[in-house]
Amino acid sequence: MYTYESSKSAFERAQKSIPAGVNSPVRAFKNVGGTPIFLEKAKGAYLYDVDGNKYIDFVGSWGPMILGHAYEPVIEAVQKKAAFSTSFGAPTVLETEIAELIKSMVPDIDLIRMVNSGTEACMSAILLARGYTGRNKFIKFDGCYHGHADMFLVNAGSGVATLNIQQVPGVTAGTSNDTLIAPYNDLEAVRQLFKQNPNEIAAIIVEPVAGNMGCVLPKEGFLEGLRKICDEENALLIFDEVMTGFRQAKGGAQERYLIRADITTFGKVIGAGLPVGAFAGRHEIMSHIAPLGNVYQAGTLSGNPLAMVAGYTLLKELNEHPEYYEQLNEKAVYLKEGILRVFGERNVPVQVNQKQSMMSLFFNSEPVVDFATSAKSDQTTFSKFFHALLKRGIYLPASQYECWFLSNALTYEDLDKTILAMAESLDEIL
Ligand SMILES: *Cc1c(COP(=O)(O)O)cnc(C)c1O
């Protein structure tokens, strides 16, 4: 490992060998400006950069670190497993154990297939839905992100929205014509799409709590409405639980909202910070996957032993400690109330959307319920706020379009420090 004097010199060096110096776009700080901090290590709720600064972390590696960084049982399990070889490309008992554990945690799963990222999980889910229904089109929502597969790069949220990319070069017209878009929380728009494309729509894919246009909650009846429409139209309902899985509840958003999806995708928490994704569903649907059926999907490193043991260890902890979800929710509500207080005292309009340990803040005077309302937020003020907080040792996602992920390693003292830093930051920038 190299030690750098500063993030600045590390960033300059990185840009000579890596596009924009980063391996995923939002890390480059393009939206907020300035130099990304280069990290050296993390423990619990704290990050340490190469410059020697410490930060309270609200990114949590974009989700996986629900119990904090370098969680000891996970680190120990990975270290032990590594000595037995890092990959076989052949079955292991551990893969069955994690599959059984997930089936015991999440409703309505008979079969689950492991992949290496959320992107792979979602593209495989669409392929499966198409193979199962014999239809080509699918509906996604404006501002929802399902990974970087071609078919999803139409009105995608996350980095695509952050960088304001209107049309992604390289996505063919044929591909984007099969991707139908509706505004989030708009059932009428979904009904219209089914009317305009009779018997052509294989599936609806949705983030049951959206986190890629900032955190946006489903309106009451929205998810139920999608379920009903899918049943009426013989289409599949895909819940993209890459963010919400094992985070909204041990059974994900499906448990929290009591809605049954036909296919569920996972990522983030499922791998405890190692590269893992998965897609799952009832036997009737999943039996179309090769080699049971002809829908082809494969992966050299899928079910990798290090990734599986990391995920298994974290999921088991979550399964055995339902109180962690209550604790996480209480911390998130405490932070939300603190934010509303300091913004309120200063008469700064703000929207805070929160559901369990997912939340985000918008410099916006109207409720944020979809991409259009999210996009009306004041990005310039957010950038200033972001840097004022970073300077004070608070690490937020570098875009208003990204959700914050709280970890249970956060203490109330950390939250008080964060709220105070927010008050000082507002006083500095306004
Ligand atoms: C992060 C994310 C993905 C993509 O997962 P990767 O592991 O980054 O490929 C897909 N869907 C949702 C909802 C996500 O938040």
XYZ file of C-alpha atoms and ligand atoms in Angstrom:
445
model
C 0.000 0.000 0.000
C 1.171 3.527 -0.831
C 0.939 6.375 1.579
C 0.108 9.719 0.085
C 0.692 13.089 1.509
C -2.762 14.126 0.450
C -5.943 13.123 -1.324
C -5.105 15.833 -3.819
C -1.856 14.200 -4.973
C -3.517 10.769 -4.911
C -6.303 12.104 -7.160
C -3.827 13.642 -9.602
C -1.956 10.359 -9.853
C -5.183 8.334 -10.239
C -6.456 10.454 -13.127
C -3.428 9.457 -15.225
C -4.418 5.767 -15.156
C -8.130 5.558 -14.299
C -10.956 7.467 -16.096
C -11.528 10.575 -13.943
C -9.478 8.814 -11.261
C -12.405 6.654 -10.138
C -13.910 3.245 -10.770
C -17.511 4.462 -10.398
C -18.673 7.946 -11.477
C -20.264 9.515 -8.352
C -16.977 9.046 -6.449
C -15.354 11.765 -8.611
C -17.250 14.601 -6.801
C -18.167 16.094 -10.220
C -21.521 17.321 -8.931
C -20.231 18.962 -5.755
C -16.822 19.988 -7.113
C -13.481 19.684 -5.370
C -11.259 16.684 -4.759
C -12.620 13.346 -3.593
C -11.081 12.145 -0.358
C -8.979 9.010 -0.682
C -9.669 6.551 2.086
C -7.240 4.370 3.897
C -9.362 2.493 6.407
C -12.622 2.501 8.277
C -13.932 1.094 11.525
C -17.521 1.171 12.739
C -19.059 4.502 11.763
C -15.730 6.224 11.056
C -13.678 6.702 7.920
C -10.008 7.684 7.876
C -8.507 9.314 4.788
C -4.909 9.397 3.560
C -4.578 12.983 4.819
C -5.096 11.793 8.388
C -8.687 13.070 8.807
C -11.518 11.193 10.488
C -15.121 11.347 9.278
C -18.503 10.187 10.521
C -19.773 8.075 7.632
C -23.307 8.371 6.191
C -22.512 6.491 2.978
C -21.669 3.070 4.391
C -20.135 1.972 1.087
C -23.579 2.826 -0.433
C -25.401 0.338 1.719
C -23.508 -2.802 2.721
C -22.102 -1.493 6.019
C -25.368 -1.673 7.958
C -23.535 -2.754 11.139
C -20.514 -0.549 10.488
C -17.160 -0.989 8.774
C -14.727 -3.807 9.519
C -17.407 -5.625 11.495
C -15.362 -8.145 13.443
C -17.332 -11.379 12.843
C -17.262 -10.679 9.076
C -13.545 -9.868 8.982
C -12.700 -12.976 10.984
C -14.823 -15.251 8.786
C -13.285 -13.861 5.582
C -9.748 -14.249 6.895
C -10.374 -17.868 7.849
C -12.025 -18.726 4.517
C -9.300 -17.092 2.445
C -6.783 -19.653 3.691
C -8.934 -22.411 2.116
C -8.614 -20.820 -1.381
C -10.309 -17.756 -2.767
C -12.336 -19.520 -5.479
C -13.241 -22.972 -6.781
C -15.790 -22.504 -9.575
C -17.459 -25.616 -8.146
C -20.277 -26.029 -5.602
C -19.712 -25.476 -1.874
C -22.016 -26.215 1.088
C -21.727 -22.559 2.102
C -23.719 -21.532 -0.995
C -26.617 -23.737 0.131
C -26.351 -22.379 3.662
C -26.660 -18.746 2.570
C -29.523 -19.665 0.208
C -31.363 -21.393 3.073
C -30.712 -18.470 5.398
C -32.089 -15.952 2.885
C -35.163 -18.132 2.272
C -35.807 -18.106 6.018
C -35.532 -14.286 6.144
C -37.332 -13.126 2.987
C -40.927 -14.095 2.088
C -41.842 -16.000 -1.086
C -38.450 -17.280 -2.200
C -38.035 -20.905 -3.260
C -34.872 -20.567 -5.337
C -32.101 -17.984 -5.338
C -29.155 -17.548 -7.705
C -26.014 -15.644 -6.692
C -24.277 -13.168 -9.001
C -21.523 -10.588 -8.476
C -23.305 -7.226 -8.445
C -26.686 -5.531 -8.279
C -26.382 -4.761 -11.992
C -26.073 -8.458 -12.829
C -28.981 -9.303 -10.548
C -31.318 -6.798 -12.230
C -30.349 -7.623 -15.818
C -30.819 -11.318 -15.063
C -34.227 -10.605 -13.514
C -35.371 -8.839 -16.700
C -34.017 -11.652 -18.887
C -35.882 -14.159 -16.724
C -39.114 -12.134 -16.863
C -38.845 -11.952 -20.640
C -38.062 -15.647 -20.929
C -40.932 -16.558 -18.624
C -43.616 -14.349 -20.193
C -42.440 -14.415 -23.819
C -42.762 -10.604 -23.893
C -40.001 -8.051 -24.569
C -40.933 -4.722 -22.989
C -40.717 -3.706 -19.366
C -41.569 -0.671 -17.263
C -39.116 1.166 -15.061
C -39.609 4.411 -13.187
C -38.003 7.741 -13.947
C -35.118 8.250 -11.488
C -34.894 4.615 -10.412
C -31.526 2.939 -10.948
C -31.150 -0.761 -11.572
C -27.486 -0.921 -12.499
C -25.644 0.006 -15.670
C -26.951 -2.669 -18.087
C -27.953 -1.044 -21.434
C -31.679 -1.595 -20.956
C -31.695 0.379 -17.680
C -29.803 3.419 -18.955
C -32.982 5.250 -19.875
C -34.086 7.940 -17.390
C -31.830 6.266 -14.834
C -31.165 7.889 -11.479
C -27.954 7.825 -9.436
C -24.803 8.875 -11.328
C -26.670 9.194 -14.633
C -28.874 11.853 -13.040
C -26.011 13.407 -11.067
C -23.997 13.947 -14.247
C -27.152 15.083 -16.085
C -26.644 12.605 -18.927
C -29.798 12.859 -21.052
C -29.117 9.964 -23.392
C -26.404 7.402 -22.897
C -24.297 6.921 -26.041
C -23.989 3.249 -26.976
C -27.520 2.280 -25.975
C -29.236 1.268 -29.220
C -32.698 2.503 -30.169
C -33.874 -1.118 -30.216
C -32.867 -1.543 -26.599
C -34.299 1.715 -25.320
C -37.572 1.172 -27.232
C -38.260 -1.839 -25.030
C -37.782 0.191 -21.848
C -40.970 2.052 -20.943
C -40.824 4.863 -18.409
C -43.374 6.104 -15.898
C -43.014 8.668 -13.104
C -42.537 7.109 -9.649
C -45.740 6.993 -7.588
C -47.905 7.394 -10.713
C -50.198 4.374 -11.159
C -52.214 6.064 -13.881
C -49.102 6.400 -16.067
C -48.427 2.680 -15.579
C -51.995 1.804 -16.623
C -51.592 3.967 -19.744
C -48.409 2.109 -20.725
C -50.203 -1.228 -20.463
C -53.041 0.163 -22.578
C -50.608 1.409 -25.238
C -48.596 -1.853 -25.290
C -51.163 -4.644 -24.906
C -49.663 -8.074 -24.132
C -46.147 -6.759 -24.715
C -44.991 -5.910 -21.201
C -43.080 -8.643 -19.382
C -42.529 -6.889 -16.076
C -42.485 -3.815 -13.913
C -39.203 -3.271 -12.069
C -39.300 -0.901 -9.117
C -37.238 0.220 -6.137
C -39.875 -0.318 -3.419
C -38.290 2.552 -1.486
C -36.383 4.557 -4.076
C -32.844 5.602 -3.232
C -31.323 6.731 -6.498
C -33.076 10.110 -6.881
C -32.375 10.765 -3.230
C -34.623 8.812 -0.904
C -38.207 8.796 -2.201
C -40.946 6.851 -0.451
C -43.741 4.955 -2.175
C -47.087 6.695 -1.667
C -49.732 4.733 0.113
C -51.258 2.272 -2.348
C -48.510 2.617 -4.965
C -46.858 -0.776 -4.430
C -50.246 -2.472 -3.912
C -51.422 -0.858 -7.152
C -48.416 -2.210 -9.064
C -49.124 -5.691 -7.687
C -52.736 -5.470 -8.825
C -51.873 -4.209 -12.314
C -49.286 -6.977 -12.800
C -51.843 -9.599 -11.765
C -54.447 -8.203 -14.159
C -51.968 -7.945 -17.041
C -50.125 -11.247 -16.459
C -46.866 -9.344 -16.042
C -44.259 -9.968 -13.358
C -43.534 -7.573 -10.526
C -39.803 -7.251 -9.863
C -38.769 -5.629 -6.608
C -35.250 -4.283 -6.907
C -34.232 -4.722 -3.296
C -30.536 -4.094 -3.934
C -30.757 -1.179 -1.477
C -33.774 -2.114 0.600
C -33.014 -5.822 1.029
C -31.986 -6.672 4.618
C -32.106 -2.927 5.328
C -35.780 -1.923 5.465
C -36.324 -5.110 7.497
C -34.686 -8.527 7.575
C -37.166 -9.477 4.828
C -36.622 -6.177 2.996
C -39.346 -3.866 1.710
C -41.553 -6.890 1.022
C -41.757 -7.524 4.725
C -42.054 -3.832 5.626
C -44.893 -3.163 3.133
C -46.434 -6.653 3.051
C -46.328 -6.909 -0.740
C -45.316 -10.016 -2.635
C -42.976 -9.595 -5.611
C -42.527 -12.254 -8.297
C -38.778 -11.742 -8.634
C -36.580 -10.018 -6.063
C -33.074 -8.721 -6.671
C -30.431 -8.169 -4.010
C -27.036 -6.515 -3.709
C -25.219 -4.291 -1.205
C -26.010 -5.688 2.291
C -26.129 -9.269 0.935
C -22.348 -9.232 0.387
C -21.295 -7.288 3.507
C -19.022 -5.185 1.271
C -17.810 -7.963 -1.016
C -19.091 -8.052 -4.610
C -22.395 -9.971 -4.429
C -25.831 -9.731 -5.985
C -28.661 -12.251 -6.244
C -32.059 -12.777 -7.844
C -34.747 -14.972 -6.410
C -38.364 -16.024 -6.658
C -40.871 -18.838 -6.645
C -39.950 -22.210 -8.129
C -42.397 -21.797 -11.009
C -40.501 -18.736 -12.273
C -36.930 -19.533 -11.194
C -37.103 -22.989 -12.807
C -36.698 -21.254 -16.178
C -33.081 -20.450 -15.324
C -30.390 -22.660 -16.933
C -29.721 -25.523 -16.490
C -33.289 -26.155 -15.167
C -34.603 -24.137 -18.111
C -33.278 -22.259 -21.124
C -32.882 -18.737 -19.740
C -29.096 -18.609 -19.686
C -27.223 -16.994 -16.837
C -23.776 -17.868 -15.460
C -20.738 -16.525 -13.606
C -17.172 -17.753 -13.066
C -16.974 -16.140 -9.627
C -20.658 -16.426 -8.650
C -21.028 -17.871 -5.149
C -17.413 -16.980 -4.397
C -16.452 -18.374 -0.986
C -15.128 -15.114 0.482
C -18.190 -13.208 -0.667
C -20.552 -15.930 0.573
C -18.996 -16.187 4.011
C -19.014 -12.407 4.426
C -22.673 -12.207 3.427
C -23.686 -15.227 5.456
C -22.032 -13.887 8.601
C -23.665 -10.453 8.318
C -27.124 -11.782 7.393
C -27.022 -14.233 10.293
C -26.304 -11.366 12.713
C -29.211 -9.382 11.267
C -31.504 -12.406 11.445
C -30.642 -13.032 15.071
C -31.000 -9.386 16.134
C -34.329 -7.938 14.993
C -33.770 -5.134 17.527
C -31.054 -3.708 15.248
C -33.780 -2.533 12.853
C -35.621 -0.698 15.626
C -32.350 0.867 16.779
C -31.488 1.953 13.234
C -34.917 3.469 12.740
C -34.730 5.365 16.053
C -31.347 6.791 15.078
C -32.625 7.850 11.650
C -35.697 9.534 13.158
C -33.475 11.316 15.706
C -31.239 12.630 12.910
C -34.245 13.669 10.829
C -35.763 15.594 13.738
C -32.415 17.280 14.403
C -32.143 18.332 10.765
C -35.699 19.707 10.706
C -34.935 21.650 13.898
C -31.721 23.334 12.657
C -33.205 24.119 9.245
C -36.431 25.344 10.852
C -34.595 27.658 13.258
C -32.915 29.261 10.256
C -36.001 29.314 8.025
C -34.280 27.256 5.342
C -36.778 25.184 3.350
C -35.845 21.500 3.457
C -37.383 18.128 2.724
C -36.164 15.110 4.650
C -37.366 11.768 3.303
C -36.685 8.850 5.601
C -37.719 5.231 5.821
C -35.829 3.097 8.318
C -32.078 3.657 7.852
C -32.425 5.162 4.362
C -32.825 8.924 4.232
C -31.876 12.083 2.392
C -32.238 15.802 2.591
C -33.309 18.050 -0.261
C -32.919 21.818 -0.450
C -36.467 22.066 -1.701
C -39.681 23.686 -0.470
C -42.017 21.092 -2.000
C -42.418 17.444 -1.047
C -40.131 15.185 -3.093
C -42.237 12.321 -4.455
C -40.639 11.522 -7.817
C -37.728 12.444 -10.069
C -39.282 15.704 -11.314
C -39.707 17.065 -7.776
C -36.274 15.744 -6.714
C -34.639 17.481 -9.687
C -36.087 20.841 -8.561
C -33.869 20.756 -5.463
C -31.167 23.410 -5.151
C -27.952 21.637 -6.199
C -25.689 24.649 -5.682
C -26.608 25.048 -2.033
C -26.312 21.301 -1.519
C -22.738 21.365 -2.872
C -21.777 24.131 -0.442
C -23.471 22.315 2.420
C -21.699 19.080 1.462
C -18.254 20.714 1.553
C -18.963 22.632 4.762
C -19.861 19.307 6.395
C -16.912 17.439 4.909
C -14.609 20.065 6.405
C -16.252 19.339 9.773
C -15.707 15.604 9.494
C -19.141 14.557 8.223
C -19.147 12.361 5.103
C -22.399 12.542 3.106
C -22.980 11.164 -0.409
C -21.550 13.634 -2.923
C -24.894 14.160 -4.660
C -28.428 15.077 -3.648
C -29.539 12.175 -5.878
C -27.896 9.619 -3.591
C -29.441 8.181 -0.475
C -27.727 8.205 2.925
C -27.251 4.828 4.593
C -27.083 4.855 8.361
C -25.192 2.154 10.201
C -25.968 0.831 13.637
C -22.385 1.666 14.624
C -23.449 5.343 14.761
C -23.837 6.596 18.326
C -26.163 9.355 19.519
C -23.030 11.391 20.178
C -22.124 11.011 16.479
C -25.624 12.144 15.534
C -25.447 15.162 17.869
C -22.083 16.118 16.363
C -23.607 15.784 12.893
C -26.618 17.956 13.746
C -24.351 20.616 15.282
C -22.084 20.514 12.212
C -25.172 20.997 10.028
C -26.194 24.081 12.027
C -22.672 25.534 11.720
C -22.535 24.655 8.025
C -25.827 26.418 7.306
C -24.587 29.495 9.198
C -21.395 29.431 7.132
C -22.931 29.040 3.669
C -26.112 31.131 3.871
C -26.729 -0.021 -6.372
C -27.973 -0.428 -7.054
C -27.966 -1.284 -8.168
C -26.694 -1.709 -8.841
O -25.885 -2.487 -8.029
P -24.310 -2.589 -8.370
O -23.819 -3.581 -7.373
O -23.765 -1.219 -8.204
O -24.192 -3.079 -9.765
C -29.174 -1.739 -8.650
N -30.327 -1.360 -8.097
C -30.384 -0.530 -7.045
C -31.694 -0.171 -6.456
C -29.204 -0.019 -6.506
O -29.268 0.835 -5.495
